[in-house]
Coordinates of C-alpha atoms and ligand atoms in Angstrom, one line a residue:
X1 CA 2.3 -43.0 35.1
X2 CA -0.2 -40.5 33.8
X3 CA 0.2 -38.8 30.5
X4 CA 0.7 -36.2 29.2
X5 CA 3.3 -35.2 31.8
X6 CA 6.2 -32.8 32.1
X7 CA 9.2 -34.5 33.5
X8 CA 11.3 -32.0 35.3
X9 CA 14.8 -33.3 36.0
X10 CA 15.8 -31.3 39.1
X11 CA 19.4 -32.7 39.0
X12 CA 19.8 -31.2 35.5
X13 CA 18.2 -27.8 36.6
X14 CA 20.7 -27.9 39.5
X15 CA 23.6 -28.6 37.3
X16 CA 22.7 -25.7 34.9
X17 CA 22.1 -23.3 37.8
X18 CA 25.4 -24.2 39.5
X19 CA 27.4 -23.8 36.3
X20 CA 25.9 -20.4 35.5
X21 CA 26.3 -19.2 39.1
X22 CA 30.0 -20.2 39.1
X23 CA 30.7 -18.7 35.7
X24 CA 29.1 -15.4 36.5
X25 CA 30.6 -15.2 40.0
X26 CA 34.0 -15.0 38.3
X27 CA 32.9 -11.6 36.8
X28 CA 31.2 -10.4 40.0
X29 CA 27.7 -11.1 38.8
X30 CA 25.1 -12.7 41.0
X31 CA 22.2 -14.8 39.6
X32 CA 18.6 -14.2 40.4
X33 CA 16.9 -17.5 39.5
X34 CA 13.7 -16.9 37.6
X35 CA 10.9 -19.4 38.2
X36 CA 8.1 -17.9 36.1
X37 CA 8.1 -20.6 33.4
X38 CA 7.5 -23.1 36.1
X39 CA 4.7 -21.0 37.7
X40 CA 6.8 -20.6 40.8
X41 CA 7.5 -24.2 41.4
X42 CA 8.9 -24.7 44.9
X43 CA 10.8 -27.8 43.8
X44 CA 12.6 -25.9 41.0
X45 CA 13.2 -22.9 43.3
X46 CA 14.7 -25.0 46.0
X47 CA 17.0 -26.6 43.5
X48 CA 18.1 -23.2 42.2
X49 CA 18.9 -22.0 45.7
X50 CA 20.8 -25.1 46.6
X51 CA 22.8 -24.6 43.4
X52 CA 23.8 -21.2 44.6
X53 CA 21.5 -18.5 43.1
X54 CA 21.5 -15.4 45.3
X55 CA 17.8 -14.9 45.2
X56 CA 14.6 -15.8 43.3
X57 CA 12.5 -13.8 40.9
X58 CA 9.1 -14.2 39.3
X59 CA 6.9 -12.1 37.1
X60 CA 3.7 -13.0 39.0
X61 CA 2.9 -12.2 42.6
X62 CA 0.8 -15.4 42.7
X63 CA 3.9 -17.4 42.0
X64 CA 5.9 -15.6 44.7
X65 CA 3.1 -16.3 47.2
X66 CA 3.2 -19.9 46.2
X67 CA 6.9 -20.0 47.0
X68 CA 6.4 -18.3 50.3
X69 CA 3.5 -20.7 51.2
X70 CA 5.9 -23.6 50.5
X71 CA 8.2 -22.2 53.2
X72 CA 10.9 -20.6 51.0
X73 CA 12.4 -17.6 52.8
X74 CA 15.0 -16.4 50.4
X75 CA 15.0 -12.9 49.0
X76 CA 12.4 -12.6 46.2
X77 CA 12.1 -10.1 43.4
X78 CA 9.0 -9.4 41.4
X79 CA 10.3 -8.9 37.9
X80 CA 7.2 -7.3 36.3
X81 CA 6.1 -3.9 37.5
X82 CA 3.5 -4.5 40.3
X83 CA -0.1 -3.7 39.5
X84 CA -1.4 -0.9 41.7
X85 CA -4.3 -3.3 42.6
X86 CA -1.7 -5.8 44.0
X87 CA 0.7 -3.6 46.0
X88 CA -0.4 -4.9 49.4
X89 CA 0.4 -8.5 48.2
X90 CA 3.6 -7.3 46.7
X91 CA 5.0 -5.7 49.8
X92 CA 3.9 -8.7 51.8
X93 CA 5.7 -11.3 49.8
X94 CA 8.3 -9.8 47.6
X95 CA 11.4 -8.0 49.0
X96 CA 12.1 -6.1 45.8
X97 CA 10.3 -5.2 42.6
X98 CA 11.4 -3.9 39.2
X99 CA 9.6 -0.6 38.6
X100 CA 8.9 1.7 35.7
X101 CA 6.0 3.8 36.8
X102 CA 6.0 6.5 39.5
X103 CA 2.3 5.9 40.2
X104 CA 3.2 2.3 41.1
X105 CA 6.1 3.3 43.3
X106 CA 3.8 5.8 45.1
X107 CA 1.3 3.0 45.8
X108 CA 4.1 0.6 47.0
X109 CA 5.2 3.3 49.4
X110 CA 1.7 3.6 50.9
X111 CA 1.3 -0.2 51.1
X112 CA 4.7 -0.6 52.7
X113 CA 4.0 2.1 55.3
X114 CA 0.6 0.5 56.0
X115 CA 2.4 -2.9 56.6
X116 CA 5.3 -1.4 58.5
X117 CA 8.0 -2.8 56.1
X118 CA 10.5 -1.5 53.6
X119 CA 10.1 -2.5 50.0
X120 CA 13.1 -2.4 47.7
X121 CA 12.7 -0.6 44.4
X122 CA 14.8 -1.2 41.3
X123 CA 14.3 1.3 38.6
X124 CA 14.2 -0.1 35.1
X125 CA 15.9 1.9 32.3
X126 CA 14.6 1.7 28.7
X127 CA 17.6 0.9 26.6
X128 CA 15.9 0.4 23.3
X129 CA 14.0 -2.9 23.3
X130 CA 10.8 -0.8 24.0
X131 CA 9.3 -2.8 26.7
X132 CA 9.5 -1.6 30.3
X133 CA 11.7 1.2 31.7
X134 CA 12.1 4.9 32.3
X135 CA 13.9 6.8 29.6
X136 CA 17.5 7.5 30.6
X137 CA 16.7 11.2 30.8
X138 CA 14.0 10.6 33.4
X139 CA 15.9 8.1 35.6
X140 CA 17.4 10.7 38.0
X141 CA 14.0 12.3 38.7
X142 CA 12.5 8.8 39.3
X143 CA 15.3 8.0 41.7
X144 CA 14.8 11.3 43.6
X145 CA 11.1 10.7 43.7
X146 CA 11.7 7.2 45.2
X147 CA 14.2 8.5 47.7
X148 CA 11.6 11.0 49.0
X149 CA 9.0 8.3 49.7
X150 CA 8.6 6.5 53.0
X151 CA 8.4 2.7 53.0
X152 CA 10.4 2.2 49.8
X153 CA 14.2 2.0 49.4
X154 CA 16.0 2.6 46.2
X155 CA 18.1 -0.6 45.6
X156 CA 19.4 0.1 42.1
X157 CA 18.7 0.1 38.4
X158 CA 18.2 -2.5 35.8
X159 CA 17.5 -3.2 32.2
X160 CA 15.7 -5.8 30.1
X161 CA 16.5 -6.3 26.5
X162 CA 15.8 -8.9 23.8
X163 CA 12.2 -9.6 24.9
X164 CA 9.9 -7.3 22.9
X165 CA 12.0 -6.5 19.8
X166 CA 15.0 -8.7 20.2
X167 CA 17.4 -5.7 20.7
X168 CA 20.7 -7.3 21.9
X169 CA 22.3 -6.6 25.2
X170 CA 25.7 -5.9 23.7
X171 CA 28.8 -4.0 25.0
X172 CA 27.3 -0.7 23.9
X173 CA 24.0 -1.2 25.7
X174 CA 25.6 -2.6 28.9
X175 CA 28.2 0.3 28.9
X176 CA 25.2 2.7 28.7
X177 CA 23.7 1.0 31.7
X178 CA 27.0 1.2 33.6
X179 CA 27.4 4.8 32.8
X180 CA 23.8 5.6 34.0
X181 CA 24.6 3.8 37.3
X182 CA 27.9 5.8 37.8
X183 CA 26.3 9.1 36.9
X184 CA 23.3 8.4 39.1
X185 CA 25.5 7.6 42.1
X186 CA 27.5 10.8 41.6
X187 CA 24.4 13.0 41.4
X188 CA 22.6 11.3 44.3
X189 CA 25.7 10.9 46.4
X190 CA 24.9 7.3 47.2
X191 CA 25.9 3.9 45.9
X192 CA 23.5 1.5 44.2
X193 CA 23.4 -2.0 45.5
X194 CA 22.1 -3.6 42.3
X195 CA 22.7 -3.1 38.7
X196 CA 20.7 -5.9 37.1
X197 CA 21.8 -6.1 33.5
X198 CA 19.2 -8.4 32.0
X199 CA 18.2 -12.0 31.3
X200 CA 19.5 -15.2 29.6
X201 CA 20.0 -13.0 26.4
X202 CA 23.0 -11.4 28.2
X203 CA 25.1 -14.5 28.4
X204 CA 26.6 -14.1 24.9
X205 CA 27.7 -10.6 26.1
X206 CA 29.2 -12.0 29.3
X207 CA 31.1 -14.6 27.4
X208 CA 32.5 -12.1 24.8
X209 CA 33.0 -8.9 26.7
X210 CA 36.3 -7.5 28.0
X211 CA 34.6 -6.3 31.1
X212 CA 31.1 -6.4 32.6
X213 CA 31.3 -2.9 34.1
X214 CA 28.9 -2.0 36.8
X215 CA 26.5 -4.9 36.0
X216 CA 26.5 -7.1 39.1
X217 CA 23.3 -9.2 38.6
X218 CA 21.5 -11.2 35.9
X219 CA 18.0 -12.6 36.1
X220 CA 18.2 -16.1 34.5
X221 CA 15.3 -18.4 33.7
X222 CA 15.5 -20.1 30.4
X223 CA 19.2 -20.7 30.5
X224 CA 18.8 -22.5 33.7
X225 CA 15.8 -24.5 32.7
X226 CA 16.7 -25.2 29.0
X227 CA 20.5 -24.8 28.9
X228 CA 20.5 -22.3 26.1
X229 CA 21.2 -18.6 25.5
X230 CA 18.2 -16.8 24.0
X231 CA 19.5 -14.5 21.2
X232 CA 20.1 -17.5 18.9
X233 CA 18.9 -20.3 21.1
X234 CA 22.3 -22.0 21.0
X235 CA 23.0 -24.6 23.7
X236 CA 25.4 -23.3 26.3
X237 CA 28.6 -25.2 26.7
X238 CA 28.4 -27.8 29.5
X239 CA 24.7 -27.2 30.2
X240 CA 21.9 -29.7 29.9
X241 CA 19.2 -29.0 27.3
X242 CA 17.0 -31.8 28.4
X243 CA 16.1 -30.8 31.9
X244 CA 12.4 -30.5 31.0
X245 CA 10.7 -33.1 28.8
X246 CA 7.1 -33.8 27.8
X247 CA 5.9 -37.4 27.7
X248 CA 2.7 -38.3 25.9
X249 CA 0.9 -41.5 24.9
X250 CA 0.1 -43.1 21.6
X251 CA -3.7 -43.6 21.0
X252 CA -3.7 -44.7 17.4
X253 CA -1.0 -46.2 15.2
X254 CA -1.7 -47.2 11.6
X255 CA -0.4 -47.3 8.1
X256 CA -2.4 -44.7 6.3
X257 CA -2.1 -42.6 3.1
X258 CA 0.4 -39.9 3.7
X259 CA -1.9 -37.3 2.0
X260 CA -5.5 -36.4 2.6
X261 CA -8.1 -37.0 0.0
X262 CA -11.2 -35.0 -0.8
X263 CA -11.7 -31.3 -1.4
X264 CA -9.8 -29.1 1.0
X265 CA -10.8 -25.9 3.0
X266 CA -9.7 -24.5 6.3
X267 CA -8.7 -26.8 9.2
X268 CA -9.8 -26.4 12.8
X269 CA -7.5 -23.4 13.3
X270 CA -8.4 -21.5 10.1
X271 CA -5.2 -22.7 8.3
X272 CA -4.9 -24.1 4.8
X273 CA -2.5 -27.0 5.1
X274 CA -0.1 -27.5 2.2
X275 CA -0.3 -30.9 0.7
X276 CA 3.2 -31.0 -0.5
X277 CA 5.2 -30.6 2.7
X278 CA 8.6 -32.1 1.8
X279 CA 9.0 -34.2 4.9
X280 CA 5.6 -35.9 4.1
X281 CA 7.0 -37.2 0.9
X282 CA 10.4 -38.1 2.4
X283 CA 8.7 -40.1 5.1
X284 CA 6.3 -41.9 2.9
X285 CA 6.3 -45.6 3.6
X286 CA 7.0 -48.3 1.1
X287 CA 3.6 -50.1 1.0
X288 CA 1.4 -48.8 -1.7
X289 CA -1.6 -51.1 -2.1
X290 CA -3.3 -50.8 -5.4
X291 CA -6.8 -50.9 -3.8
X292 CA -6.1 -47.9 -1.6
X293 CA -7.8 -44.5 -1.8
X294 CA -7.3 -42.6 -5.0
X295 CA -5.7 -39.2 -4.9
X296 CA -5.9 -36.2 -7.2
X297 CA -5.4 -37.2 -10.8
X298 CA -6.5 -40.8 -10.1
X299 CA -3.1 -41.9 -8.8
X300 CA -3.0 -44.2 -5.7
X301 CA -1.7 -42.5 -2.6
X302 CA 1.5 -43.2 -0.8
X303 CA 1.2 -44.9 2.5
X304 CA 3.2 -44.5 5.7
X305 CA 3.1 -45.0 9.5
X306 CA 0.9 -42.3 11.1
X307 CA 0.7 -42.1 14.8
X308 CA -1.7 -40.2 16.9
X309 CA -0.5 -39.0 20.3
X310 CA -3.0 -37.7 23.0
X311 CA -1.6 -34.2 23.1
X312 CA -3.0 -31.0 21.7
X313 CA -2.9 -27.3 21.6
X314 CA -4.7 -27.2 25.0
X315 CA -1.5 -28.9 26.4
X316 CA 1.4 -27.4 24.5
X317 CA 2.5 -25.0 21.8
X318 CA 3.0 -27.3 18.7
X319 CA 5.7 -25.0 17.2
X320 CA 7.9 -25.5 20.3
X321 CA 7.7 -29.2 20.4
X322 CA 10.8 -31.3 19.4
X323 CA 10.0 -34.8 18.3
X324 CA 12.5 -37.6 18.7
X325 CA 15.0 -38.0 15.8
X326 CA 13.4 -39.5 12.8
X327 CA 9.8 -38.4 13.8
X328 CA 8.0 -35.4 12.4
X329 CA 5.1 -33.5 13.8
X330 CA 2.6 -33.4 10.9
X331 CA 0.0 -31.4 12.7
X332 CA -1.7 -30.7 16.0
X333 CA -5.3 -29.8 16.7
X334 CA -6.8 -29.1 20.2
X335 CA -6.4 -32.7 21.4
X336 CA -4.6 -34.8 18.7
X337 CA -1.0 -34.7 17.6
X338 CA -0.3 -36.5 14.4
X339 CA 3.2 -37.8 13.9
X340 CA 5.0 -39.5 11.1
X341 CA 7.4 -42.1 12.5
X342 CA 9.2 -43.2 9.4
X343 CA 9.2 -46.9 8.7
X344 CA 8.3 -47.9 12.3
X345 CA 4.8 -48.2 13.8
X346 CA 4.5 -47.5 17.5
X347 CA 2.4 -49.6 19.8
X348 CA -0.8 -48.0 21.1
X349 CA -0.2 -47.2 24.8
X350 CA 3.5 -46.6 24.3
X351 CA 5.0 -43.2 25.3
X352 CA 6.9 -40.7 23.3
X353 CA 9.2 -38.1 24.8
X354 CA 9.4 -34.6 23.4
X355 CA 11.8 -31.7 23.9
X356 CA 10.4 -28.3 24.5
X357 CA 11.2 -24.7 23.8
X358 CA 10.4 -21.9 26.2
X359 CA 6.9 -21.2 24.8
X360 CA 6.0 -24.9 24.9
X361 CA 7.2 -25.2 28.5
X362 CA 5.0 -22.2 29.4
X363 CA 1.9 -23.6 27.8
X364 CA 2.4 -27.1 29.2
X365 CA 3.0 -25.7 32.7
X366 CA -0.2 -23.8 32.5
X367 CA -2.3 -26.6 31.1
X368 CA -4.5 -28.4 33.7
X369 CA -4.2 -31.5 31.6
X370 CA -0.5 -31.9 31.9
X371 CA 0.9 -33.4 35.1
X372 CA 4.3 -32.3 36.5
X373 CA 6.6 -35.0 37.7
X374 CA 9.8 -33.9 39.5
X375 CA 12.8 -36.2 39.3
X376 CA 16.3 -36.3 40.7
X377 CA 15.8 -33.9 43.6
X378 CA 18.9 -33.1 45.7
X379 CA 17.0 -33.8 49.0
Ligands
PLP1 C1 11.4 -13.4 32.0 C2 12.3 -12.3 32.5 C3 13.6 -12.6 32.8 C4 14.2 -14.0 32.6 O1 14.3 -14.2 31.3 P1 15.0 -15.6 30.7 O2 15.1 -15.3 29.3 O3 14.1 -16.6 31.1 O4 16.3 -15.7 31.4 C5 14.3 -11.6 33.4 N1 13.9 -10.4 33.5 C6 12.6 -10.0 33.2 C7 12.1 -8.6 33.5 C8 11.7 -11.0 32.7 O5 10.5 -10.7 32.4

C-alpha cells in the first residue's frame, strides 16, 4: 500500500458518533456531525449519518458541495459565515448557515429569492471567546432584520466557544445562551427551532451540568473523529481515540551519533535546536565506538538507532504527531522525519503507525502527498 497514508477506521468513527448521539439524546440534544477536518469526506459523513447524527455541518461550501455531489441528501449546515461572494453556492447546497453579519444575511436573502428557495439562518451570539457572533445586545435587532427579509428563515441562535481564546462553555455561558433564547422568543412571539450550544468543547459541560437548559444541538467534529473532548484533550469514556492513524515508511535506519557535530546555526525552519534534549540522552544506544566522530571537548559521541521516515511538514504538523511507545520524534523538516527508536533498528521499507491530534489530521488531510484509506465501512 502507498505511504504516507491516513487510515480512517470508519467503524471507530461510527462507534464514537453513535455513543455521542445516544448520550446527548438523553438530554434532548441533537448532534450535527462536523466533517471539516476530513474535507467533507462522503465516507465519514455517511458513517456519521448511519450512526444517528441528525444532520451534517462543514465550514467550507466546497466540502458541502462535495457531499452533495456524492449523493448525500441529509440536511447540511454551513458552520462558518458565508462569504458574500459565495452566497449563490451556499443557498444551493446548504440548508442552514451560521451567521454573524447582517450584510451576509442580506445577500443570502437575495440569492435565495433568485433561486426560489428558503435558506435557514442561525444567528451566532458572541459569548466571550471573541470569534464570531453578534453581541447579545444586538441579537434582537438582527433577528428582526432577518425576519423582515424574503428567502431566509430564522431557525435559531447559537454560540461557539473555546476556539479563539479557549473560553470555556460552562454553566454560566450556556445559561446565558438559554436566557437569550427565551427572551428572544418572548419579544418576537415565536419559538426558535435550534439553540446550538457549541462544539466538542461543550461535552465536559454536558457531563457535569444539572440541566442543559434550552440548548438542543451540538456541532461535533473532533470528539467523533478523535474520541476526546477539547478543553483538556482528555479521552472520552468509551470512545476510540485511534479512529484516524497515519502510516509512513522507513527510508533510512542506522546507528549514528545521537548528537550533531560541527558548528551550529539555524535549521531549515529558522530554529536553533537544543543539543541537550533529555530524551536524546535517555535514548542513546550502548555502542560507543572509539573511532567515531569527536564531539565538543574532544569526547566521543554517543550512538543510537536513528530512523528516517518519509514524512515531512508538507504532509503533517510535527507537533501533533504521536509516535509509537518507546519512539521519539527528534525532528521533522519538509520531507524527513527523524525518529529515535531506542535499542531497536527498523528495517528500511517497514511502516510506522502514528497517532494524530486535530491539527495534524487537518494538515495530513490537506496534503496531496498523503493518501486516504477508508477501512471498516458499515456498507
Ligand atoms: C469546527 C467547528 C465546530 C466543531 O468543532 P469540534 O471541536 O471539531 O467539535 C463547531 N462549530 C463551529 C462554528 C466550528 O467552526
